[in-house]
Coordinates of C-alpha atoms and ligand atoms in Angstrom, one line a residue:
M89 CA 88.2 67.0 99.8
T90 CA 90.8 65.4 98.5
R91 CA 92.9 62.9 100.4
R92 CA 96.3 63.7 101.2
V93 CA 98.7 61.2 100.5
S94 CA 102.6 60.4 100.8
I95 CA 104.5 57.6 98.9
F96 CA 107.8 56.6 100.4
G97 CA 109.8 54.3 97.7
A98 CA 107.9 56.0 94.6
T99 CA 110.7 55.4 92.3
G100 CA 110.6 51.6 92.9
S101 CA 107.9 48.8 91.8
I102 CA 105.6 49.2 94.3
G103 CA 105.7 52.8 94.6
Q104 CA 105.3 53.1 91.0
N105 CA 102.6 50.9 90.8
T106 CA 100.9 52.8 93.3
L107 CA 101.3 56.4 91.7
D108 CA 99.7 54.6 88.5
L109 CA 96.7 53.9 90.6
I110 CA 96.9 57.6 92.0
R111 CA 97.0 59.0 88.4
R112 CA 94.2 57.3 87.1
R113 CA 92.1 59.2 90.2
R114 CA 94.1 62.2 90.1
E115 CA 91.4 64.7 91.3
E116 CA 90.8 62.4 94.6
F117 CA 94.3 62.9 95.9
S118 CA 96.8 65.7 97.1
V119 CA 100.4 64.6 97.1
V120 CA 102.2 65.4 100.1
A121 CA 105.7 63.5 99.8
L122 CA 107.5 61.6 97.4
S123 CA 110.9 59.9 97.9
G124 CA 113.2 57.8 96.1
G125 CA 116.8 56.2 97.0
R126 CA 119.0 57.5 94.2
N127 CA 116.9 57.9 90.9
V128 CA 116.6 61.7 91.3
A129 CA 115.1 61.9 87.5
R130 CA 112.2 59.9 88.5
L131 CA 111.4 61.3 91.5
A132 CA 111.5 65.0 90.1
A133 CA 109.7 63.8 87.1
D134 CA 106.7 62.2 89.4
A135 CA 107.1 65.0 91.9
R136 CA 106.1 67.7 88.9
E137 CA 103.2 65.5 87.9
F138 CA 101.6 65.2 90.9
G139 CA 102.5 68.5 92.4
A140 CA 104.1 66.9 95.6
E141 CA 104.6 69.5 98.2
L142 CA 108.3 67.8 99.2
A143 CA 110.8 65.4 97.4
V144 CA 113.1 63.3 99.6
V145 CA 115.9 61.6 98.1
A146 CA 117.6 59.1 100.2
D147 CA 121.2 59.2 99.6
P148 CA 122.5 62.6 100.9
A149 CA 125.0 63.2 98.2
L150 CA 122.0 63.6 95.9
H151 CA 120.2 66.8 97.4
A152 CA 121.9 69.3 95.0
A153 CA 120.9 67.4 92.0
L154 CA 117.2 67.1 93.2
K155 CA 117.2 70.8 93.9
A156 CA 118.2 71.4 90.7
A157 CA 115.7 69.2 88.9
L158 CA 112.9 70.7 91.1
A159 CA 114.1 74.3 90.1
G160 CA 111.2 76.8 89.5
S161 CA 108.6 74.0 90.4
G162 CA 108.0 75.5 93.9
I163 CA 108.5 71.7 95.2
E164 CA 110.7 71.5 98.3
A165 CA 113.9 69.2 98.0
A166 CA 115.3 67.2 101.0
A167 CA 117.5 64.2 101.3
G168 CA 118.8 62.1 103.8
A169 CA 117.4 59.3 106.3
E170 CA 116.7 62.3 108.8
A171 CA 114.6 63.9 106.0
L172 CA 112.8 60.8 105.2
V173 CA 111.5 60.3 108.7
E174 CA 110.7 64.4 108.9
A175 CA 108.7 64.0 105.5
A176 CA 106.8 60.9 107.0
A177 CA 105.9 62.9 110.1
R178 CA 103.7 65.3 107.5
P179 CA 100.2 65.4 107.9
A180 CA 98.8 63.0 105.7
E181 CA 95.8 60.6 105.5
W182 CA 97.3 57.7 103.7
V183 CA 100.8 56.7 103.5
M184 CA 102.5 54.0 101.4
S185 CA 105.9 52.6 103.1
A186 CA 107.5 51.0 99.9
I187 CA 111.2 51.5 100.9
V188 CA 113.2 48.2 100.3
G189 CA 114.7 46.9 103.2
I190 CA 115.1 48.2 107.1
A191 CA 115.7 51.8 105.8
G192 CA 111.6 51.8 105.5
L193 CA 111.2 51.3 109.3
A194 CA 111.8 54.9 110.9
P195 CA 109.6 56.6 108.1
G196 CA 106.8 53.9 108.8
L197 CA 107.1 54.6 112.5
A198 CA 107.0 58.4 111.8
A199 CA 104.0 58.2 109.6
L200 CA 101.9 56.0 112.5
E201 CA 102.7 58.5 114.9
Q202 CA 101.2 61.2 113.0
G203 CA 98.1 58.9 112.7
A204 CA 98.3 58.4 109.0
T205 CA 96.6 54.6 107.6
L206 CA 100.0 53.4 106.7
A207 CA 99.8 51.0 103.7
L208 CA 102.4 48.9 104.5
A209 CA 104.3 47.1 101.5
N210 CA 107.6 47.5 103.5
K211 CA 107.9 43.8 105.3
E212 CA 111.0 44.3 106.7
S213 CA 109.9 46.6 109.2
L214 CA 107.0 44.0 110.5
V215 CA 110.1 41.2 110.7
T216 CA 112.1 43.5 112.3
A217 CA 110.2 45.4 114.7
G218 CA 106.8 44.1 114.2
P219 CA 105.3 44.6 118.1
L220 CA 107.0 48.1 118.2
L221 CA 105.1 49.0 114.9
L222 CA 101.7 47.5 115.9
A223 CA 102.3 49.5 119.5
G224 CA 102.7 52.5 117.8
A225 CA 99.6 52.3 115.7
A226 CA 97.5 51.2 118.3
R227 CA 99.1 54.3 120.6
H228 CA 98.2 56.7 118.1
G229 CA 95.0 55.2 116.6
A230 CA 96.5 54.8 113.4
T231 CA 95.8 51.5 111.0
I232 CA 98.2 49.3 109.3
L233 CA 96.8 47.9 106.0
P234 CA 99.3 45.0 104.6
V235 CA 100.3 45.5 100.9
D236 CA 102.0 42.2 100.4
S237 CA 99.8 40.1 98.2
E238 CA 99.5 37.1 100.6
H239 CA 98.6 39.0 103.8
S240 CA 96.2 41.5 101.9
A241 CA 94.9 38.0 100.6
I242 CA 94.9 37.0 104.5
F243 CA 93.3 40.3 105.5
Q244 CA 90.6 40.1 102.9
A245 CA 89.7 36.5 103.5
L246 CA 89.0 37.5 107.3
V247 CA 86.8 40.3 106.6
G248 CA 83.6 40.1 109.0
E249 CA 84.9 36.7 110.5
D250 CA 86.0 35.7 114.1
V251 CA 89.6 35.6 114.2
S252 CA 89.8 33.1 117.0
A253 CA 87.7 30.7 114.5
V254 CA 90.7 31.0 112.5
E255 CA 92.7 27.2 112.5
R256 CA 95.2 27.8 110.4
V257 CA 96.9 29.9 107.2
I258 CA 98.4 29.2 104.3
I259 CA 100.7 31.3 102.1
T260 CA 101.6 30.6 98.8
A261 CA 104.9 30.6 97.1
S262 CA 105.6 30.4 93.4
G263 CA 108.9 28.3 93.9
G264 CA 110.2 31.2 92.1
P265 CA 113.0 30.2 88.9
F266 CA 114.7 27.5 91.1
R267 CA 111.6 25.5 92.1
D268 CA 112.6 22.0 90.6
W269 CA 116.4 22.6 91.1
P270 CA 118.5 20.3 93.0
V271 CA 120.9 21.5 95.4
S272 CA 123.9 20.7 93.7
R273 CA 122.5 23.4 90.7
L274 CA 121.3 25.7 93.3
A275 CA 124.8 26.1 94.7
R276 CA 126.0 27.3 91.5
A277 CA 122.8 29.5 90.3
S278 CA 123.8 33.0 89.1
L279 CA 122.5 36.5 89.7
E280 CA 121.2 36.7 86.2
Q281 CA 119.2 33.5 86.8
A282 CA 117.7 34.6 90.0
L283 CA 116.6 37.4 88.7
N284 CA 114.5 35.2 86.2
H285 CA 111.2 35.5 88.1
P286 CA 108.5 33.4 86.5
N287 CA 105.2 35.3 87.4
W288 CA 106.0 38.6 89.3
K289 CA 107.7 41.6 88.2
M290 CA 109.3 43.0 91.3
G291 CA 112.4 45.1 92.5
Q292 CA 115.7 43.2 92.4
R293 CA 116.1 42.5 95.9
I294 CA 112.6 41.0 96.3
T295 CA 113.0 39.1 93.0
I296 CA 116.3 37.2 94.4
D297 CA 114.6 36.8 97.7
S298 CA 111.9 35.0 96.0
A299 CA 114.2 32.7 94.3
S300 CA 116.0 31.7 97.6
M301 CA 112.7 31.4 99.6
F302 CA 114.0 34.3 101.8
N303 CA 110.9 36.4 100.7
K304 CA 108.7 33.6 101.8
A305 CA 110.7 33.1 105.0
L306 CA 110.2 37.2 105.8
E307 CA 106.4 36.6 104.9
V308 CA 105.7 33.9 107.5
I309 CA 107.5 35.8 110.1
E310 CA 105.3 39.0 108.8
T311 CA 102.4 36.6 109.2
K312 CA 102.9 35.9 112.4
E313 CA 103.7 39.6 113.7
F314 CA 100.7 41.0 111.7
F315 CA 98.1 39.1 112.8
G316 CA 99.3 37.4 115.6
F317 CA 99.1 33.8 114.8
S318 CA 101.4 31.2 116.2
P319 CA 103.9 29.6 114.0
E320 CA 102.2 26.1 114.2
Q321 CA 99.2 28.2 112.5
I322 CA 101.0 29.3 109.7
E323 CA 102.1 27.1 106.4
V324 CA 103.6 27.8 103.3
L325 CA 102.6 26.0 99.9
V326 CA 104.3 26.2 97.0
H327 CA 101.7 27.0 94.4
P328 CA 103.7 27.7 90.5
E329 CA 100.8 29.8 88.9
S330 CA 100.9 32.3 91.7
L331 CA 97.1 33.0 91.4
V332 CA 95.9 31.7 94.7
H333 CA 97.8 34.4 97.0
A334 CA 96.6 32.9 100.4
L335 CA 94.1 30.7 102.4
V336 CA 92.7 31.1 105.8
G337 CA 91.1 27.6 107.2
F338 CA 88.5 28.2 109.8
R339 CA 87.7 25.6 112.8
D340 CA 85.3 24.3 111.0
G341 CA 87.2 23.0 107.9
A342 CA 86.2 25.7 105.7
L343 CA 89.0 27.3 103.5
M344 CA 88.8 30.5 102.2
A345 CA 91.2 31.4 99.3
H346 CA 92.1 34.5 97.6
L347 CA 92.6 34.4 93.9
G348 CA 93.6 37.1 91.3
V349 CA 96.5 37.6 88.7
A350 CA 99.6 38.4 89.7
D351 CA 99.4 42.0 89.7
M352 CA 100.4 44.3 93.0
R353 CA 97.8 47.0 92.0
H354 CA 95.6 44.3 93.5
A355 CA 96.9 44.6 97.0
I356 CA 97.8 48.2 96.4
G357 CA 94.5 49.1 95.1
Y358 CA 92.6 47.6 98.2
A359 CA 94.7 49.2 100.8
L360 CA 93.7 52.7 98.5
N361 CA 90.5 52.2 98.5
W362 CA 89.9 50.2 101.7
P363 CA 87.7 49.5 103.7
R364 CA 85.7 50.1 100.1
R365 CA 86.2 47.9 97.1
R366 CA 86.7 50.3 93.7
E367 CA 87.5 49.0 90.3
L368 CA 91.2 48.5 89.6
P369 CA 92.8 48.0 86.0
V370 CA 93.8 44.7 86.7
E371 CA 93.1 42.0 84.3
R372 CA 90.4 39.4 85.4
L373 CA 91.1 36.0 85.8
D374 CA 89.7 33.2 83.6
L375 CA 90.2 30.0 85.1
A376 CA 88.8 28.0 82.4
R377 CA 91.7 29.1 80.3
I378 CA 94.3 28.4 83.1
G379 CA 92.9 25.3 83.4
R380 CA 94.4 23.6 86.4
L381 CA 96.1 24.8 89.9
R382 CA 99.2 23.3 91.4
F383 CA 100.3 22.7 94.8
E384 CA 103.4 20.7 96.3
P385 CA 104.9 21.1 99.9
P386 CA 107.9 23.1 100.3
D387 CA 111.5 21.5 100.5
E388 CA 113.2 22.8 103.4
A389 CA 116.7 21.4 102.4
R390 CA 116.6 23.1 99.3
F391 CA 115.3 26.3 100.6
P392 CA 116.5 26.7 104.2
A393 CA 115.0 30.1 104.8
L394 CA 111.5 28.7 105.6
R395 CA 113.4 26.4 108.2
L396 CA 115.1 29.5 109.7
A397 CA 112.0 31.4 109.8
R398 CA 110.7 29.1 112.3
E399 CA 113.6 29.4 114.3
V400 CA 113.5 32.9 114.4
M401 CA 110.0 33.0 115.5
A402 CA 110.8 30.4 118.1
T403 CA 114.0 32.5 119.3
G404 CA 111.9 35.9 119.3
G405 CA 113.1 38.8 121.1
L406 CA 115.5 40.2 118.5
A407 CA 115.9 37.4 116.3
G408 CA 113.6 38.8 113.5
A409 CA 115.8 41.9 113.1
A410 CA 119.0 39.7 113.3
F411 CA 117.7 37.5 110.4
N412 CA 116.5 40.5 108.4
A413 CA 119.6 42.3 108.4
A414 CA 122.3 39.4 108.1
K415 CA 119.5 38.5 105.2
E416 CA 120.3 42.1 103.4
R417 CA 124.1 41.6 103.9
A418 CA 124.1 38.1 102.8
L419 CA 122.1 39.2 99.6
D420 CA 124.4 42.4 99.4
G421 CA 127.5 39.7 99.1
F422 CA 125.3 37.6 96.6
I423 CA 125.0 40.3 94.3
A424 CA 128.3 41.5 94.7
G425 CA 129.3 38.0 93.4
R426 CA 131.3 37.2 96.8
I427 CA 129.4 34.5 98.0
G428 CA 127.3 31.5 96.1
F429 CA 123.6 31.2 96.3
M430 CA 123.2 28.3 99.1
D431 CA 125.8 30.2 101.2
M432 CA 123.3 33.1 101.7
A433 CA 121.6 30.9 104.2
R434 CA 124.4 29.8 105.4
V435 CA 125.5 33.2 106.3
V436 CA 122.1 33.8 107.9
E437 CA 122.1 30.7 110.0
A438 CA 125.8 31.3 111.2
V439 CA 124.6 35.1 112.8
L440 CA 121.6 34.0 114.2
E441 CA 123.6 31.2 116.4
T442 CA 126.3 33.2 117.1
L443 CA 123.8 36.2 118.7
E444 CA 121.5 34.2 120.1
A445 CA 124.5 32.0 122.0
S446 CA 125.9 35.5 122.9
G447 CA 122.5 36.5 124.3
A448 CA 122.2 39.2 122.1
L449 CA 118.6 38.4 120.6
R450 CA 116.9 38.7 124.2
A451 CA 114.4 41.5 124.5
D452 CA 111.5 42.6 125.9
A453 CA 108.0 42.0 124.4
V454 CA 108.1 45.5 122.3
P455 CA 112.1 46.0 121.9
P456 CA 112.4 50.0 121.3
L457 CA 113.9 51.5 117.9
D458 CA 117.4 52.1 119.2
M459 CA 117.6 48.0 120.7
V460 CA 116.4 46.9 117.3
V461 CA 119.0 49.2 115.2
R462 CA 122.1 48.0 117.6
A463 CA 120.7 44.3 116.9
D464 CA 120.7 45.3 113.1
H465 CA 124.0 46.7 113.2
L466 CA 125.4 43.4 114.9
A467 CA 123.9 41.2 112.8
R468 CA 125.3 43.1 109.7
R469 CA 128.9 42.8 111.1
Q470 CA 128.6 39.3 112.2
A471 CA 126.9 38.3 108.4
D472 CA 130.3 40.2 107.1
A473 CA 132.6 38.1 109.1
A474 CA 130.9 34.6 108.2
M475 CA 131.4 35.8 104.4
A476 CA 134.8 36.5 104.7
R477 CA 134.9 33.2 106.4
L478 CA 133.3 31.5 103.4
E479 CA 135.8 33.4 101.0
N480 CA 138.5 32.7 103.1
A481 CA 137.7 28.7 102.9
D482 CA 137.4 28.9 99.2
Ligands
NAD279 P1 112.5 48.7 94.5 O1 113.9 48.2 94.8 O2 111.6 48.4 93.1 O3 111.7 49.9 94.9 C1 112.4 50.5 96.2 C2 112.1 51.6 97.0 O4 113.0 51.8 98.0 C3 112.9 52.7 95.7 O5 112.0 53.9 95.5 C4 114.4 53.0 96.0 O6 114.6 53.9 95.5 C5 113.9 53.1 97.5 N1 115.0 52.9 98.5 C6 116.1 51.8 98.3 N2 117.2 52.0 99.3 C7 116.4 52.7 100.0 C8 117.4 53.4 101.0 N3 118.4 52.9 101.7 N4 116.7 54.4 101.6 C9 115.4 55.1 101.2 N5 114.9 54.5 100.1 C10 115.7 53.5 99.5 O7 111.6 47.5 95.3 P2 110.2 47.1 95.2 O8 110.2 45.7 95.0 O9 109.3 48.2 95.1 O10 109.7 46.8 97.0 C11 109.5 47.6 98.0 C12 108.7 47.0 99.4 O11 107.8 46.3 99.2 C13 110.0 45.9 99.6 O12 110.2 45.6 101.1 C14 109.7 44.7 99.3 O13 109.7 43.6 100.0 C15 108.0 44.6 99.2 N6 107.2 44.3 98.4 C16 107.4 44.5 97.1 C17 106.5 43.7 96.1 C18 106.7 43.6 95.0 O14 106.0 43.1 93.9 N7 107.6 44.8 94.6 C19 105.3 42.5 96.3 C20 105.6 42.3 98.1 C21 106.1 43.2 98.8
MG280 MG1 104.6 38.5 98.9

């Protein structure tokens, strides 16, 4: 019996790493749906190679191009956000959610609703709608497996443990390319410099988020949402080697660490093979060769995203949705050269302050999708306004 799998965001960094693992055990899988944002050539080639039933391109303008690229293959071609959700609703046992940004939320929910095991790389969906995802999983008896390296590490450290015996969890951050830069230099950091990550090879957006530590901020919130730890239990530790991915501290003082080379196929493979452990094609860690591991506290003055994550958790409600949306817009602004590197946090902070003051972030314990989407839109508009103010102030 083959396992039916779908991969959303198949053309991206996580998606390609997932396909790499599936390729190595090709006979065990049958691929239901693959999706991509705009890269029709990659998507069509992968759909043909893996004999997918369906390929979906997110940009509706590329529907005809995808159809043409799949002509004669018998593979269905679809396009647009609704088609993504329909594809995620097709019965599959294991679904990888590796779209970047809020666009991954609705397909992830649809996959849970059909009872699939959801391998969740799309941290934005937990940050914006954690309670909704968890409730969806519970209602449909579906499992969510974390595919962020830190969260996979925590998940693995908790196997066989009593979660109530956990005192704290520590997620590590490489510190990115700007780990030791002073604020004055950070303010002038360029896009090219932000894209130069020391340890991890990832998609463009998460790479910049790593440089600003917005990625770590999202991950702190993700930790709270997924595992249910309180904000006080979650710590961040800068660890430039990126070999210890997370640590779990127990009531008796024991600290369980997860180590491995910086290769996302660890976390993806763990989720793919779960609950078993099987051979993975990742380099083995040679600690004698590495010699030493460094740890230092993060600097919230230079990386205000970490402080903002605490504020988001304290505010609750729709603050996560607003935080993520404002961050996505500010990141667009930085990539487009509209605002500077340190301005991203300014924009996000301004949006959170405005929306909190207006009461727009208040919500029940499990805000429904339409409320989340509304908060997301509102935060994007506020972020655009904040960026326009910054530009005019120049
Ligand atoms: P990426 O940019 O390489 O790939 C993103 C994928 O999403 C691509 O297939 C892209 O075409 C698609 N996409 C982009 N915009 C879309 C839209 N509006 N609608 C539908 N599809 C769209 O990103 P990545 O690095 O692979 O990251 C994917 C997700 O995994 C992100 O949520 C990221 O935070 C998370 N993640 C990535 C890594 C990593 O090492 N790359 C590690 C941990 C978590
Ligand atoms: Mg991570």
